[in-house]
Every structure is written in C-alpha cells, then in structure tokens.
Amino acid sequence: MTTSDTGVASSSLSKESEKNHLLEESILPVSNNQRPISALGFVWIWVGIAVMIATFQLGANGITGVPLANVVLIIFFANVVLALLMLLTADIGTEHGLSFSVYLRAPFGVYGTHFPSVFRGIVAAIWFGIQTYLGALALNGIFEYLTGFSSWALWYVVFAAVQVANTAMGIKAVERLAAIAAPAILAISIWMYFTLDVLAQTQGINIWRFVGDQNITVLTLFLANVAFWSTLAIDIPNITRFVKSPSGERRFFHRNKNVLLAQLLALPATQAWIALIGAVSFIAAGDWNPVTVIQGQGEGLSLIILLVLVILAQWSTNNAANLIPAALAFVNAGAPRVSYPVAVAMAAVGGTLFMPWKILDNLFTFLFSYGAFLSAIGGIMVADYYLLRKRRLNVPELYREGGQFYYFKGFNPAGIIAWAVAGTVAFYSSQWAFVFGFLLGALIYFAIMRLFVMKRFTQVECSAADGDNYLGTTVGYNWVYERETRAFKRVQSSELEKGISREDL
C-alpha cells in the first residue's frame, strides 16, 4: 500500500500491472468530469430501451384477464417500483464510476465475479441476437417490398455489424443514436395505436371496454412487470457511471437526480405505452405483435415506416441494454487482452451462435428462467453496498489481484452461496421469483458475511474511522489510475475540472 498526496491510502499495483487481469481501460472508474450523459440524454436512452418486442407481449398477456385501463396502470406502477429499486444499484455508478462486473468483485471476489457477470453477459448477448434477428426481418421486409430481393440472414449480418460499430464508438455514440431514435419511435408508436384502434372499431370493438376471459390476477401482472427488467436492475451502473452527477452532493436523490428523472418518468411511461399497444393489437386482431398485424395489412409508405420503427427499436435497445453490458462482462473476464471493441464483437458473435430465432418461440420461458438468478444478484448487491459497506468502497483494491477482495483464492463464499441458494429457490417460485430471489439473496449474503467472512477478511471501509475516505461523488473525489506510477490516486473533482483529465494522469 502507498499513500497518495491526498493523505488517503491507495493500492500500488505491481510492476506486472500490464499483465494484471483486473485492469483494462474500459473498466476503470469513470471520473466525474468524464460523464457526458445529461438528464434528457438518459431519458432518450430509456425510451429506446423500453421499446422492445417482449413489452408488447406483456400488455397482451395482461388484457386476457384484466381491463385495459387497469393493465396500463398496473404496468406503470410496477415500473415505478422497479425504478426506485434500480435507483439503489444505479448509485454504484454515480458514486464510484464503476461498472457492474467490477463492482461484483466486492461481494463475489476478484475471480468469483466472473460467474454472475459472465452469466449476465451471455444473457445480454442472446438478447442482442434476438433483437438483431427482429431488426433483420424488418430490413428484409423493406428491401423485399422495394426490390423483390429476400435474405434475412444477409441483413442480420449487416445489421449486427452496424450495431457493433456504433456501440464500439463509446457511450456518446450510443446517446446520440438514442436522441434520434427515441422521438421517432414515439411518433411511429402513436400512429400504430390509432391504426390498431381503427381496426378494432371496424369490428365493433371498444378497446377500453374489452375484458378477456383468462384467469390473470393483478398481482401476477404486477410481479411479472417488476421482474421484466431484472437484467438492467442489476447492471444499470454500466450506464449510470456515464450520467452527469453533481459533485460534493450528499443528498441521495439530488445526487442521482438525472438518473431519477429518466427511471421514474421515461421507463414507466414508455413501458406502459408500448404494453398498451400490444394489448390493443391483441384486442383488434388476436395477435400480441402489432408489427405482424399492421404489416399484414400495410403497404407503401406506411409499411416502410412501420418497419423502420422495428429497426430503430431493436438498435437503440441493443446498444444500451445488451451490447454494453455483455461487452463489459467479457472485458472484465478477459482483461487486459480483451479490449472493449473486441468484446462488443464477441457479444455479437456469441449471441448469434445461440440461434436467437429459435429462442424467440419460447421468449417468456427464457425471460423468467434467467430472471430468477438475476434477482438474487440484485439482492446481494443491495445488501453489500448499503447494509455492509454503507455505500463506502475501497475502490483501488478492486483492481489489486491479491488484495482485500481476494478472499479465498479469489472467491467470496458469501456471494457464491447466496447466489446459488437464492437463485435456485427463485427459479422454482413461479410468479414470486423476483421477490424470493432478491430477499433471500440479500439475507443469506449478509448473514454469511457478518458471521464468517468478515471475521477472517477485514473490509477496511466497514470499520474505517473516517468513512468519507471511501466515498466518491458524495464528497467530491474520484479514483484515477496513474499510468506512470501504476497506482490509483484520489483526486478532487475541482482539480479534474481545471484540466487534469484521466488521460493526463
């Protein structure tokens, strides 16, 4: 251990740091002055994420047993609850500038992190494949209509390559795409709603008075929607570490105000709106997929506009929700040999090898199967970050191979046992999977850490006399990796704003 000129201990990385598997540029902490996403930018990202094919099916499933107005309200409030829960994990990004996979080194160990993070990365890669396939079908539909040429496989390769190139350019390129795609998606979705409503009226159906005959309860629909975004509920730090945050702000909601606006407004409203369209599509034509319904009737410009919606929706969702999480998980597992652009390409190839066109036929089985295990990770993260560490974190040690988070040869039994037990229970808990997985994960992890692990492996931030030394944005400090000394240095945000960038240090 060495001491920086701020007076706070920092971990000196070994002379072999260039071979250190914990270090790679894209997974270093993001300093406060390196965060380009504004509140509006994050809103557009969330709008783009929420418009996805499975959201249509959520609404259609609800309308089979619950009136349309109730479906919309339940989905809206379920996503408000989820947004508040997601705000807890989002603070890991805004406070410390850390990615999901790097943070998991604390509760799982520097090697143990690879189990949950790569699991999440594979799920994200598969979702990339699913949505690229849907976008390829839309591209093929446009060119087949215009030229008569048909080959969805060709357009899959083309669409995948474009998305990989866009995402590899960095978070700013992702934000720019979202700022263009999201308003266009919303405009086209409004047209879709009125088109479907007219279709229903021609059959004498009032969409707001329609009630299905299935036994779907309010609780079932609510819990299904809370579980729907379990993926981003745990790895949202991958994005929030790039969201602008006021430095030196101790008040939680003020510090996360840009995150709060997007998650409490854009996520619930967009999710409810897109689910509404899926429900109306089911009412009007008996098919939850409005794209299929309108495409079967459309021609000319209206058909092309519809297919453009599909392409933009898949693209904007894939960038932020799938390619970035998958790439960062693969970088974390393969650093320093695997760079971020290479990892993005790996995610695309991996997602394709899972043959997503076959998974699409069993989409919700796939969704709930992995969601059970991800909910347990969420509980572990919240227990570790808030209950044990009180939001304080010895960040430099996350990048030190034999340091504080090495535990038992790189594995923390508390995290691994809690994930295995809670995830398994959740997997067999049907509609309660998210609730049981989250709560059990938190309780089991907390108990094992307190009763066993922390008695053997000291967690300095948990017992430090001055806990502010292990906070970041709250106290106006950032951890910056110094290449010359191969060590982390704690730097005030005001110094960074004067021109001391991460590249300079």
Short mmCIF file of C-alpha atoms in Angstrom, two decimals:
data_model
loop_
_atom_site.label_atom_id
_atom_site.label_comp_id
_atom_site.label_asym_id
_atom_site.label_seq_id
_atom_site.Cartn_x
_atom_site.Cartn_y
_atom_site.Cartn_z
CA MET A 1 0.00 0.00 0.00
CA THR A 2 1.16 3.52 -0.77
CA THR A 3 -0.22 6.87 0.29
CA SER A 4 -1.27 9.50 -2.22
CA ASP A 5 -0.81 13.23 -1.71
CA THR A 6 -4.44 13.44 -0.59
CA GLY A 7 -3.47 11.54 2.53
CA VAL A 8 -5.59 8.52 1.70
CA ALA A 9 -4.09 5.07 1.23
CA SER A 10 -4.07 3.83 -2.34
CA SER A 11 -3.19 0.41 -3.66
CA SER A 12 0.07 0.24 -5.57
CA LEU A 13 -0.31 -2.15 -8.45
CA SER A 14 2.62 -4.43 -9.12
CA LYS A 15 5.25 -3.96 -11.79
CA GLU A 16 3.41 -6.63 -13.71
CA SER A 17 0.29 -4.44 -13.88
CA GLU A 18 0.33 -4.60 -17.65
CA LYS A 19 -0.49 -8.30 -17.24
CA ASN A 20 -2.96 -7.69 -14.41
CA HIS A 21 -6.24 -9.36 -15.43
CA LEU A 22 -8.16 -6.81 -13.36
CA LEU A 23 -7.03 -3.80 -15.41
CA GLU A 24 -8.34 -2.55 -18.75
CA GLU A 25 -9.16 0.99 -19.86
CA SER A 26 -12.89 0.46 -20.34
CA ILE A 27 -13.45 -0.92 -16.82
CA LEU A 28 -11.51 1.72 -14.88
CA PRO A 29 -13.60 4.09 -12.69
CA VAL A 30 -15.21 6.91 -14.67
CA SER A 31 -14.32 10.31 -13.18
CA ASN A 32 -16.97 12.93 -12.61
CA ASN A 33 -15.65 15.10 -15.45
CA GLN A 34 -15.79 12.14 -17.87
CA ARG A 35 -19.58 11.70 -17.71
CA PRO A 36 -21.29 13.03 -20.84
CA ILE A 37 -24.92 11.88 -20.47
CA SER A 38 -27.41 14.58 -19.40
CA ALA A 39 -30.82 14.00 -17.83
CA LEU A 40 -32.51 14.30 -21.23
CA GLY A 41 -29.92 12.01 -22.81
CA PHE A 42 -30.66 9.34 -20.21
CA VAL A 43 -34.40 9.79 -20.82
CA TRP A 44 -33.90 9.10 -24.53
CA ILE A 45 -31.77 6.05 -23.74
CA TRP A 46 -34.54 4.65 -21.53
CA VAL A 47 -37.23 5.31 -24.14
CA GLY A 48 -35.13 3.41 -26.67
CA ILE A 49 -34.55 0.55 -24.25
CA ALA A 50 -38.21 0.15 -23.25
CA VAL A 51 -39.49 -0.22 -26.82
CA MET A 52 -38.85 -3.91 -27.39
CA ILE A 53 -40.84 -6.81 -28.76
CA ALA A 54 -41.39 -8.54 -25.39
CA THR A 55 -43.05 -5.40 -23.98
CA PHE A 56 -45.89 -5.81 -26.49
CA GLN A 57 -46.44 -9.33 -25.20
CA LEU A 58 -46.62 -8.14 -21.58
CA GLY A 59 -49.59 -5.94 -22.44
CA ALA A 60 -51.30 -8.67 -24.44
CA ASN A 61 -50.91 -11.16 -21.60
CA GLY A 62 -52.49 -8.69 -19.20
CA ILE A 63 -55.51 -7.89 -21.36
CA THR A 64 -56.56 -11.55 -21.43
CA GLY A 65 -57.82 -11.20 -17.86
CA VAL A 66 -57.63 -7.53 -16.79
CA PRO A 67 -59.39 -4.44 -18.30
CA LEU A 68 -57.16 -2.27 -20.49
CA ALA A 69 -57.11 0.76 -18.17
CA ASN A 70 -56.07 -1.48 -15.28
CA VAL A 71 -53.36 -3.13 -17.39
CA VAL A 72 -51.82 0.25 -18.17
CA LEU A 73 -51.94 1.42 -14.53
CA ILE A 74 -50.52 -1.84 -13.15
CA ILE A 75 -47.64 -1.84 -15.62
CA PHE A 76 -46.93 1.83 -14.93
CA PHE A 77 -46.78 1.46 -11.14
CA ALA A 78 -44.87 -1.84 -11.33
CA ASN A 79 -42.19 0.01 -13.26
CA VAL A 80 -42.20 2.88 -10.75
CA VAL A 81 -41.42 0.32 -8.03
CA LEU A 82 -38.73 -1.19 -10.23
CA ALA A 83 -37.29 2.25 -10.99
CA LEU A 84 -36.93 3.02 -7.28
CA LEU A 85 -35.25 -0.34 -6.71
CA MET A 86 -32.99 0.26 -9.69
CA LEU A 87 -32.01 3.62 -8.24
CA LEU A 88 -30.30 1.74 -5.39
CA THR A 89 -27.95 -0.10 -7.73
CA ALA A 90 -27.61 2.93 -10.04
CA ASP A 91 -25.82 4.80 -7.24
CA ILE A 92 -22.85 2.45 -7.61
CA GLY A 93 -22.24 4.09 -10.97
CA THR A 94 -22.93 7.69 -9.98
CA GLU A 95 -21.00 7.47 -6.69
CA HIS A 96 -17.93 5.45 -7.68
CA GLY A 97 -18.00 5.39 -11.51
CA LEU A 98 -17.82 1.58 -11.51
CA SER A 99 -19.18 -0.96 -13.96
CA PHE A 100 -21.38 -3.85 -12.83
CA SER A 101 -18.73 -6.54 -13.29
CA VAL A 102 -16.00 -4.62 -11.44
CA TYR A 103 -18.29 -3.87 -8.50
CA LEU A 104 -19.17 -7.57 -8.19
CA ARG A 105 -15.54 -8.19 -7.21
CA ALA A 106 -16.55 -6.90 -3.76
CA PRO A 107 -19.36 -9.40 -2.99
CA PHE A 108 -18.04 -12.29 -5.14
CA GLY A 109 -14.24 -11.91 -5.18
CA VAL A 110 -11.84 -10.94 -7.98
CA TYR A 111 -12.33 -14.37 -9.64
CA GLY A 112 -15.78 -15.15 -8.32
CA THR A 113 -17.19 -12.12 -10.13
CA HIS A 114 -16.90 -13.99 -13.40
CA PHE A 115 -19.73 -16.38 -12.52
CA PRO A 116 -22.54 -13.80 -12.21
CA SER A 117 -21.07 -11.21 -14.60
CA VAL A 118 -20.42 -13.62 -17.48
CA PHE A 119 -23.86 -15.17 -16.86
CA ARG A 120 -25.38 -11.72 -17.27
CA GLY A 121 -23.14 -11.08 -20.29
CA ILE A 122 -24.32 -14.24 -22.05
CA VAL A 123 -27.97 -13.34 -21.40
CA ALA A 124 -27.34 -9.88 -22.85
CA ALA A 125 -25.59 -11.37 -25.89
CA ILE A 126 -28.56 -13.69 -26.51
CA TRP A 127 -30.92 -10.72 -26.30
CA PHE A 128 -28.71 -8.91 -28.81
CA GLY A 129 -29.19 -11.85 -31.17
CA ILE A 130 -32.96 -11.92 -30.66
CA GLN A 131 -33.38 -8.24 -31.37
CA THR A 132 -30.94 -8.22 -34.26
CA TYR A 133 -32.97 -11.04 -35.81
CA LEU A 134 -36.15 -8.96 -35.49
CA GLY A 135 -34.40 -5.95 -36.99
CA ALA A 136 -33.08 -8.12 -39.83
CA LEU A 137 -36.61 -9.29 -40.61
CA ALA A 138 -37.71 -5.65 -40.80
CA LEU A 139 -34.80 -4.73 -43.07
CA ASN A 140 -35.57 -7.70 -45.26
CA GLY A 141 -39.21 -6.64 -45.42
CA ILE A 142 -38.26 -3.18 -46.67
CA PHE A 143 -35.89 -4.41 -49.37
CA GLU A 144 -38.17 -7.24 -50.42
CA TYR A 145 -41.01 -4.74 -50.88
CA LEU A 146 -38.81 -2.32 -52.85
CA THR A 147 -36.67 -4.74 -54.89
CA GLY A 148 -38.10 -8.24 -54.53
CA PHE A 149 -34.81 -9.47 -53.02
CA SER A 150 -35.19 -11.52 -49.83
CA SER A 151 -32.46 -12.76 -47.47
CA TRP A 152 -32.92 -12.12 -43.75
CA ALA A 153 -29.58 -13.82 -42.99
CA LEU A 154 -27.72 -11.22 -45.07
CA TRP A 155 -29.50 -8.36 -43.33
CA TYR A 156 -28.78 -9.98 -39.97
CA VAL A 157 -25.05 -9.77 -40.66
CA VAL A 158 -25.32 -6.19 -41.94
CA PHE A 159 -27.48 -5.01 -39.04
CA ALA A 160 -25.26 -6.73 -36.46
CA ALA A 161 -22.12 -5.13 -37.95
CA VAL A 162 -23.66 -1.65 -37.86
CA GLN A 163 -24.71 -2.03 -34.23
CA VAL A 164 -21.29 -3.34 -33.21
CA ALA A 165 -19.57 -0.40 -34.90
CA ASN A 166 -21.93 2.10 -33.26
CA THR A 167 -21.55 0.64 -29.75
CA ALA A 168 -17.77 0.25 -30.05
CA MET A 169 -17.51 4.01 -30.61
CA GLY A 170 -18.44 4.57 -26.95
CA ILE A 171 -21.27 5.81 -24.76
CA LYS A 172 -21.56 9.19 -26.51
CA ALA A 173 -22.35 7.49 -29.82
CA VAL A 174 -24.99 5.40 -28.04
CA GLU A 175 -26.55 8.55 -26.58
CA ARG A 176 -26.61 10.28 -29.98
CA LEU A 177 -28.44 7.35 -31.55
CA ALA A 178 -30.97 7.31 -28.70
CA ALA A 179 -31.61 11.05 -29.13
CA ILE A 180 -32.53 10.42 -32.78
CA ALA A 181 -34.29 7.08 -32.41
CA ALA A 182 -36.43 7.67 -29.32
CA PRO A 183 -38.52 10.62 -30.62
CA ALA A 184 -39.01 8.79 -33.94
CA ILE A 185 -40.07 5.61 -32.12
CA LEU A 186 -42.60 7.52 -30.02
CA ALA A 187 -44.06 9.25 -33.08
CA ILE A 188 -44.43 5.99 -35.01
CA SER A 189 -45.88 4.21 -31.97
CA ILE A 190 -48.64 6.83 -31.72
CA TRP A 191 -49.52 6.12 -35.35
CA MET A 192 -49.56 2.39 -34.54
CA TYR A 193 -52.01 2.93 -31.69
CA PHE A 194 -54.52 4.83 -33.80
CA THR A 195 -54.20 2.34 -36.66
CA LEU A 196 -54.98 -0.54 -34.32
CA ASP A 197 -57.83 1.34 -32.67
CA VAL A 198 -59.43 1.92 -36.08
CA LEU A 199 -59.01 -1.78 -36.86
CA ALA A 200 -60.83 -2.64 -33.63
CA GLN A 201 -63.64 -0.17 -34.35
CA THR A 202 -64.28 -1.72 -37.76
CA GLN A 203 -65.10 -4.92 -35.86
CA GLY A 204 -67.35 -3.09 -33.42
CA ILE A 205 -64.88 -3.44 -30.52
CA ASN A 206 -64.33 -0.72 -27.92
CA ILE A 207 -60.78 -1.32 -26.76
CA TRP A 208 -61.36 0.33 -23.36
CA ARG A 209 -64.34 -1.92 -22.55
CA PHE A 210 -62.77 -5.18 -23.67
CA VAL A 211 -62.23 -7.80 -20.94
CA GLY A 212 -60.63 -11.19 -21.60
CA ASP A 213 -61.74 -14.46 -20.09
CA GLN A 214 -58.41 -15.74 -18.71
CA ASN A 215 -57.58 -16.01 -15.00
CA ILE A 216 -54.91 -13.30 -14.84
CA THR A 217 -54.66 -11.60 -11.45
CA VAL A 218 -53.48 -8.08 -10.73
CA LEU A 219 -50.67 -9.50 -8.55
CA THR A 220 -49.44 -11.81 -11.32
CA LEU A 221 -49.29 -8.96 -13.81
CA PHE A 222 -47.60 -6.66 -11.30
CA LEU A 223 -44.89 -9.15 -10.34
CA ALA A 224 -44.25 -10.12 -13.96
CA ASN A 225 -43.56 -6.49 -14.82
CA VAL A 226 -41.29 -5.94 -11.82
CA ALA A 227 -39.26 -8.98 -12.87
CA PHE A 228 -39.18 -7.92 -16.52
CA TRP A 229 -36.23 -5.55 -16.16
CA SER A 230 -34.27 -7.63 -13.64
CA THR A 231 -31.36 -7.51 -16.09
CA LEU A 232 -30.94 -3.75 -16.02
CA ALA A 233 -31.93 -3.56 -12.35
CA ILE A 234 -28.58 -5.13 -11.52
CA ASP A 235 -26.24 -3.83 -14.20
CA ILE A 236 -27.55 -0.27 -14.57
CA PRO A 237 -24.20 1.04 -13.15
CA ASN A 238 -22.76 0.24 -16.60
CA ILE A 239 -24.71 3.25 -17.86
CA THR A 240 -25.15 5.49 -14.79
CA ARG A 241 -21.39 5.80 -14.38
CA PHE A 242 -21.58 7.99 -17.50
CA VAL A 243 -24.54 10.11 -16.30
CA LYS A 244 -23.72 13.60 -15.08
CA SER A 245 -23.88 13.93 -11.29
CA PRO A 246 -23.34 16.98 -9.05
CA SER A 247 -20.02 16.60 -7.27
CA GLY A 248 -19.99 17.03 -3.49
CA GLU A 249 -23.73 16.44 -3.17
CA ARG A 250 -24.53 14.38 -0.06
CA ARG A 251 -28.29 14.19 -0.57
CA PHE A 252 -29.05 10.88 -2.29
CA PHE A 253 -31.90 11.98 -4.55
CA HIS A 254 -30.22 15.24 -5.50
CA ARG A 255 -27.02 13.40 -6.41
CA ASN A 256 -29.00 10.97 -8.55
CA LYS A 257 -31.48 13.49 -9.94
CA ASN A 258 -30.55 12.88 -13.58
CA VAL A 259 -30.95 9.15 -13.10
CA LEU A 260 -34.19 9.58 -11.16
CA LEU A 261 -35.86 11.66 -13.88
CA ALA A 262 -35.27 9.04 -16.56
CA GLN A 263 -36.09 5.97 -14.49
CA LEU A 264 -39.17 7.36 -12.74
CA LEU A 265 -40.61 9.02 -15.83
CA ALA A 266 -39.27 7.56 -19.06
CA LEU A 267 -39.21 3.90 -18.00
CA PRO A 268 -42.75 3.59 -16.51
CA ALA A 269 -44.43 5.81 -19.10
CA THR A 270 -42.78 4.18 -22.13
CA GLN A 271 -43.23 0.65 -20.80
CA ALA A 272 -46.92 1.27 -20.10
CA TRP A 273 -47.44 2.89 -23.51
CA ILE A 274 -45.79 0.12 -25.53
CA ALA A 275 -47.60 -2.55 -23.48
CA LEU A 276 -50.84 -0.70 -24.25
CA ILE A 277 -50.15 -1.03 -27.97
CA GLY A 278 -49.50 -4.75 -27.54
CA ALA A 279 -52.80 -5.11 -25.68
CA VAL A 280 -54.72 -3.17 -28.35
CA SER A 281 -53.13 -5.31 -31.05
CA PHE A 282 -54.39 -8.44 -29.26
CA ILE A 283 -57.89 -6.95 -28.91
CA ALA A 284 -58.07 -5.87 -32.55
CA ALA A 285 -56.54 -8.93 -34.22
CA GLY A 286 -55.91 -11.63 -31.63
CA ASP A 287 -52.13 -11.21 -32.09
CA TRP A 288 -49.91 -9.60 -29.44
CA ASN A 289 -47.39 -8.43 -32.07
CA PRO A 290 -48.65 -5.18 -33.66
CA VAL A 291 -45.82 -5.28 -36.17
CA THR A 292 -47.19 -8.51 -37.63
CA VAL A 293 -50.77 -7.23 -37.56
CA ILE A 294 -50.12 -3.92 -39.30
CA GLN A 295 -47.54 -5.38 -41.67
CA GLY A 296 -50.16 -7.87 -42.85
CA GLN A 297 -52.42 -5.00 -43.85
CA GLY A 298 -49.98 -2.25 -44.71
CA GLU A 299 -48.36 -1.30 -47.98
CA GLY A 300 -46.34 1.53 -49.42
CA LEU A 301 -45.03 4.25 -47.14
CA SER A 302 -46.97 3.06 -44.07
CA LEU A 303 -45.35 -0.37 -44.30
CA ILE A 304 -41.86 1.10 -44.62
CA ILE A 305 -42.45 3.46 -41.68
CA LEU A 306 -43.57 0.56 -39.52
CA LEU A 307 -40.50 -1.49 -40.38
CA VAL A 308 -38.24 1.50 -39.67
CA LEU A 309 -39.78 1.56 -36.17
CA VAL A 310 -38.81 -2.07 -35.67
CA ILE A 311 -35.23 -1.38 -36.78
CA LEU A 312 -34.79 1.70 -34.57
CA ALA A 313 -36.35 -0.04 -31.57
CA GLN A 314 -34.05 -3.05 -31.78
CA TRP A 315 -30.99 -0.91 -32.44
CA SER A 316 -31.50 1.54 -29.55
CA THR A 317 -32.32 -1.27 -27.11
CA ASN A 318 -29.40 -3.42 -28.18
CA ASN A 319 -26.79 -0.70 -27.70
CA ALA A 320 -27.54 0.22 -24.11
CA ALA A 321 -29.27 -2.87 -22.71
CA ASN A 322 -27.36 -5.68 -24.42
CA LEU A 323 -24.08 -4.87 -26.14
CA ILE A 324 -22.63 -2.61 -23.45
CA PRO A 325 -23.37 -5.00 -20.51
CA ALA A 326 -22.17 -8.04 -22.45
CA ALA A 327 -19.00 -6.32 -23.65
CA LEU A 328 -18.05 -5.04 -20.18
CA ALA A 329 -18.63 -8.50 -18.69
CA PHE A 330 -16.34 -10.04 -21.32
CA VAL A 331 -13.69 -7.34 -20.82
CA ASN A 332 -13.78 -7.98 -17.08
CA ALA A 333 -13.27 -11.71 -17.69
CA GLY A 334 -10.58 -11.35 -20.37
CA ALA A 335 -8.65 -8.21 -19.39
CA PRO A 336 -6.17 -6.97 -20.35
CA ARG A 337 -6.11 -8.98 -23.59
CA VAL A 338 -9.77 -8.34 -24.43
CA SER A 339 -10.42 -4.68 -25.25
CA TYR A 340 -13.86 -3.08 -25.31
CA PRO A 341 -14.28 -3.06 -29.14
CA VAL A 342 -13.21 -6.71 -29.30
CA ALA A 343 -15.65 -7.59 -26.52
CA VAL A 344 -18.51 -5.87 -28.37
CA ALA A 345 -17.77 -8.05 -31.40
CA MET A 346 -17.57 -11.14 -29.16
CA ALA A 347 -21.02 -10.35 -27.77
CA ALA A 348 -22.45 -10.13 -31.28
CA VAL A 349 -20.90 -13.42 -32.39
CA GLY A 350 -21.85 -15.19 -29.17
CA GLY A 351 -25.44 -14.01 -29.32
CA THR A 352 -25.72 -15.30 -32.88
CA LEU A 353 -24.33 -18.73 -32.01
CA PHE A 354 -27.23 -19.26 -29.59
CA MET A 355 -29.59 -19.18 -32.63
CA PRO A 356 -31.93 -16.48 -31.24
CA TRP A 357 -34.58 -17.16 -33.89
CA LYS A 358 -35.33 -20.40 -32.01
CA ILE A 359 -35.33 -18.82 -28.55
CA LEU A 360 -37.89 -16.30 -29.76
CA ASP A 361 -40.51 -19.08 -29.86
CA ASN A 362 -40.07 -19.55 -26.10
CA LEU A 363 -39.34 -15.97 -25.16
CA PHE A 364 -41.08 -15.79 -21.80
CA THR A 365 -39.74 -19.13 -20.61
CA PHE A 366 -36.27 -17.78 -21.36
CA LEU A 367 -37.09 -14.46 -19.67
CA PHE A 368 -38.29 -15.91 -16.36
CA SER A 369 -35.62 -18.62 -16.23
CA TYR A 370 -32.66 -16.25 -16.16
CA GLY A 371 -34.61 -13.55 -14.29
CA ALA A 372 -34.77 -15.75 -11.18
CA PHE A 373 -30.98 -15.91 -10.90
CA LEU A 374 -30.50 -12.23 -11.71
CA SER A 375 -32.91 -11.18 -8.94
CA ALA A 376 -30.66 -12.92 -6.40
CA ILE A 377 -27.67 -10.92 -7.68
CA GLY A 378 -29.67 -7.73 -7.12
CA GLY A 379 -30.33 -8.65 -3.50
CA ILE A 380 -26.66 -9.43 -2.91
CA MET A 381 -25.60 -6.10 -4.42
CA VAL A 382 -28.00 -4.07 -2.27
CA ALA A 383 -27.02 -5.94 0.91
CA ASP A 384 -23.32 -5.47 0.18
CA TYR A 385 -23.46 -1.83 -0.90
CA TYR A 386 -25.94 -0.45 1.62
CA LEU A 387 -26.16 -2.81 4.62
CA LEU A 388 -22.50 -3.80 4.91
CA ARG A 389 -20.44 -1.02 3.34
CA LYS A 390 -22.87 1.89 3.77
CA ARG A 391 -22.07 2.99 0.19
CA ARG A 392 -18.34 3.16 1.00
CA LEU A 393 -15.91 1.19 -1.11
CA ASN A 394 -12.15 0.62 -1.19
CA VAL A 395 -12.06 1.10 -4.96
CA PRO A 396 -8.30 0.61 -5.60
CA GLU A 397 -8.45 -2.85 -4.01
CA LEU A 398 -10.98 -3.94 -6.64
CA TYR A 399 -8.09 -3.80 -9.12
CA ARG A 400 -5.48 -5.49 -6.93
CA GLU A 401 -5.01 -9.21 -7.51
CA GLY A 402 -4.02 -10.27 -4.01
CA GLY A 403 -5.78 -7.57 -2.03
CA GLN A 404 -8.84 -7.08 0.10
CA PHE A 405 -11.25 -8.73 -2.33
CA TYR A 406 -9.14 -11.82 -2.94
CA TYR A 407 -10.92 -13.66 -0.08
CA PHE A 408 -10.47 -17.47 -0.53
CA LYS A 409 -8.16 -17.67 -3.55
CA GLY A 410 -10.18 -15.05 -5.37
CA PHE A 411 -13.65 -16.27 -4.38
CA ASN A 412 -16.05 -14.92 -1.76
CA PRO A 413 -18.15 -17.85 -0.49
CA ALA A 414 -20.82 -15.48 0.82
CA GLY A 415 -21.70 -14.21 -2.64
CA ILE A 416 -21.45 -17.57 -4.39
CA ILE A 417 -23.51 -19.49 -1.80
CA ALA A 418 -26.15 -16.75 -1.58
CA TRP A 419 -26.49 -16.63 -5.36
CA ALA A 420 -26.73 -20.39 -5.76
CA VAL A 421 -29.30 -20.90 -3.00
CA ALA A 422 -31.45 -17.82 -3.62
CA GLY A 423 -31.33 -18.22 -7.40
CA THR A 424 -32.41 -21.86 -7.19
CA VAL A 425 -35.30 -21.08 -4.82
CA ALA A 426 -36.38 -18.23 -7.07
CA PHE A 427 -36.23 -20.47 -10.15
CA TYR A 428 -38.90 -22.71 -8.61
CA SER A 429 -41.02 -19.88 -7.19
CA SER A 430 -43.12 -19.09 -10.27
CA GLN A 431 -44.54 -15.55 -10.13
CA TRP A 432 -42.77 -14.79 -6.84
CA ALA A 433 -39.33 -15.48 -8.34
CA PHE A 434 -38.08 -11.89 -8.26
CA VAL A 435 -39.25 -11.26 -4.69
CA PHE A 436 -37.86 -14.50 -3.24
CA GLY A 437 -34.62 -14.27 -5.20
CA PHE A 438 -33.94 -10.68 -4.17
CA LEU A 439 -34.80 -11.05 -0.47
CA LEU A 440 -33.11 -14.42 0.03
CA GLY A 441 -30.00 -13.27 -1.82
CA ALA A 442 -29.72 -10.23 0.45
CA LEU A 443 -30.38 -12.11 3.71
CA ILE A 444 -28.11 -15.10 3.03
CA TYR A 445 -25.25 -12.93 1.81
CA PHE A 446 -25.49 -10.53 4.75
CA ALA A 447 -25.57 -13.39 7.28
CA ILE A 448 -22.56 -15.25 5.84
CA MET A 449 -20.50 -12.06 5.54
CA ARG A 450 -21.20 -10.97 9.13
CA LEU A 451 -20.90 -14.38 10.78
CA PHE A 452 -17.98 -15.78 8.84
CA VAL A 453 -16.23 -13.92 6.02
CA MET A 454 -15.72 -10.51 7.65
CA LYS A 455 -14.22 -12.13 10.76
CA ARG A 456 -11.44 -13.53 8.61
CA PHE A 457 -11.10 -10.94 5.84
CA THR A 458 -11.10 -7.33 7.02
CA GLN A 459 -13.20 -4.93 4.96
CA VAL A 460 -11.50 -1.65 5.81
CA GLU A 461 -14.29 0.62 4.58
CA CYS A 462 -16.71 -1.05 7.00
CA SER A 463 -14.65 -0.15 10.06
CA ALA A 464 -12.79 3.00 8.95
CA ALA A 465 -12.86 5.91 11.40
CA ASP A 466 -13.40 8.34 8.53
CA GLY A 467 -15.77 6.69 6.08
CA ASP A 468 -15.64 9.71 3.76
CA ASN A 469 -12.25 8.46 2.56
CA TYR A 470 -14.10 5.67 0.76
CA LEU A 471 -16.82 7.79 -0.85
CA GLY A 472 -16.59 9.37 -4.29
CA THR A 473 -19.08 11.81 -5.83
CA THR A 474 -20.71 12.48 -2.45
CA VAL A 475 -17.53 14.13 -1.12
CA GLY A 476 -16.27 15.47 -4.45
CA TYR A 477 -13.48 12.94 -5.07
CA ASN A 478 -12.61 10.49 -7.85
CA TRP A 479 -10.29 7.49 -8.05
CA VAL A 480 -7.97 7.95 -11.02
CA TYR A 481 -5.46 5.40 -12.30
CA GLU A 482 -1.98 6.90 -12.72
CA ARG A 483 -0.14 5.13 -15.53
CA GLU A 484 3.33 6.33 -14.59
CA THR A 485 3.17 5.01 -11.03
CA ARG A 486 0.71 2.20 -11.83
CA ALA A 487 -1.36 3.22 -8.83
CA PHE A 488 -4.73 4.78 -8.05
CA LYS A 489 -4.82 8.35 -6.87
CA ARG A 490 -7.75 10.08 -5.16
CA VAL A 491 -8.35 13.38 -6.93
CA GLN A 492 -10.81 16.16 -6.17
CA SER A 493 -13.41 16.85 -8.85
CA SER A 494 -12.40 20.52 -8.80
CA GLU A 495 -8.88 19.52 -9.87
CA LEU A 496 -10.27 17.48 -12.76
CA GLU A 497 -12.44 20.36 -13.85
CA LYS A 498 -9.33 22.55 -14.05
CA GLY A 499 -7.96 20.30 -16.76
CA ILE A 500 -6.45 17.28 -15.05
CA SER A 501 -8.17 14.59 -17.11
CA ARG A 502 -7.93 10.85 -16.73
CA GLU A 503 -5.68 10.72 -19.80
CA ASP A 504 -3.27 13.22 -18.24
CA LEU A 505 -2.85 11.21 -15.05
#
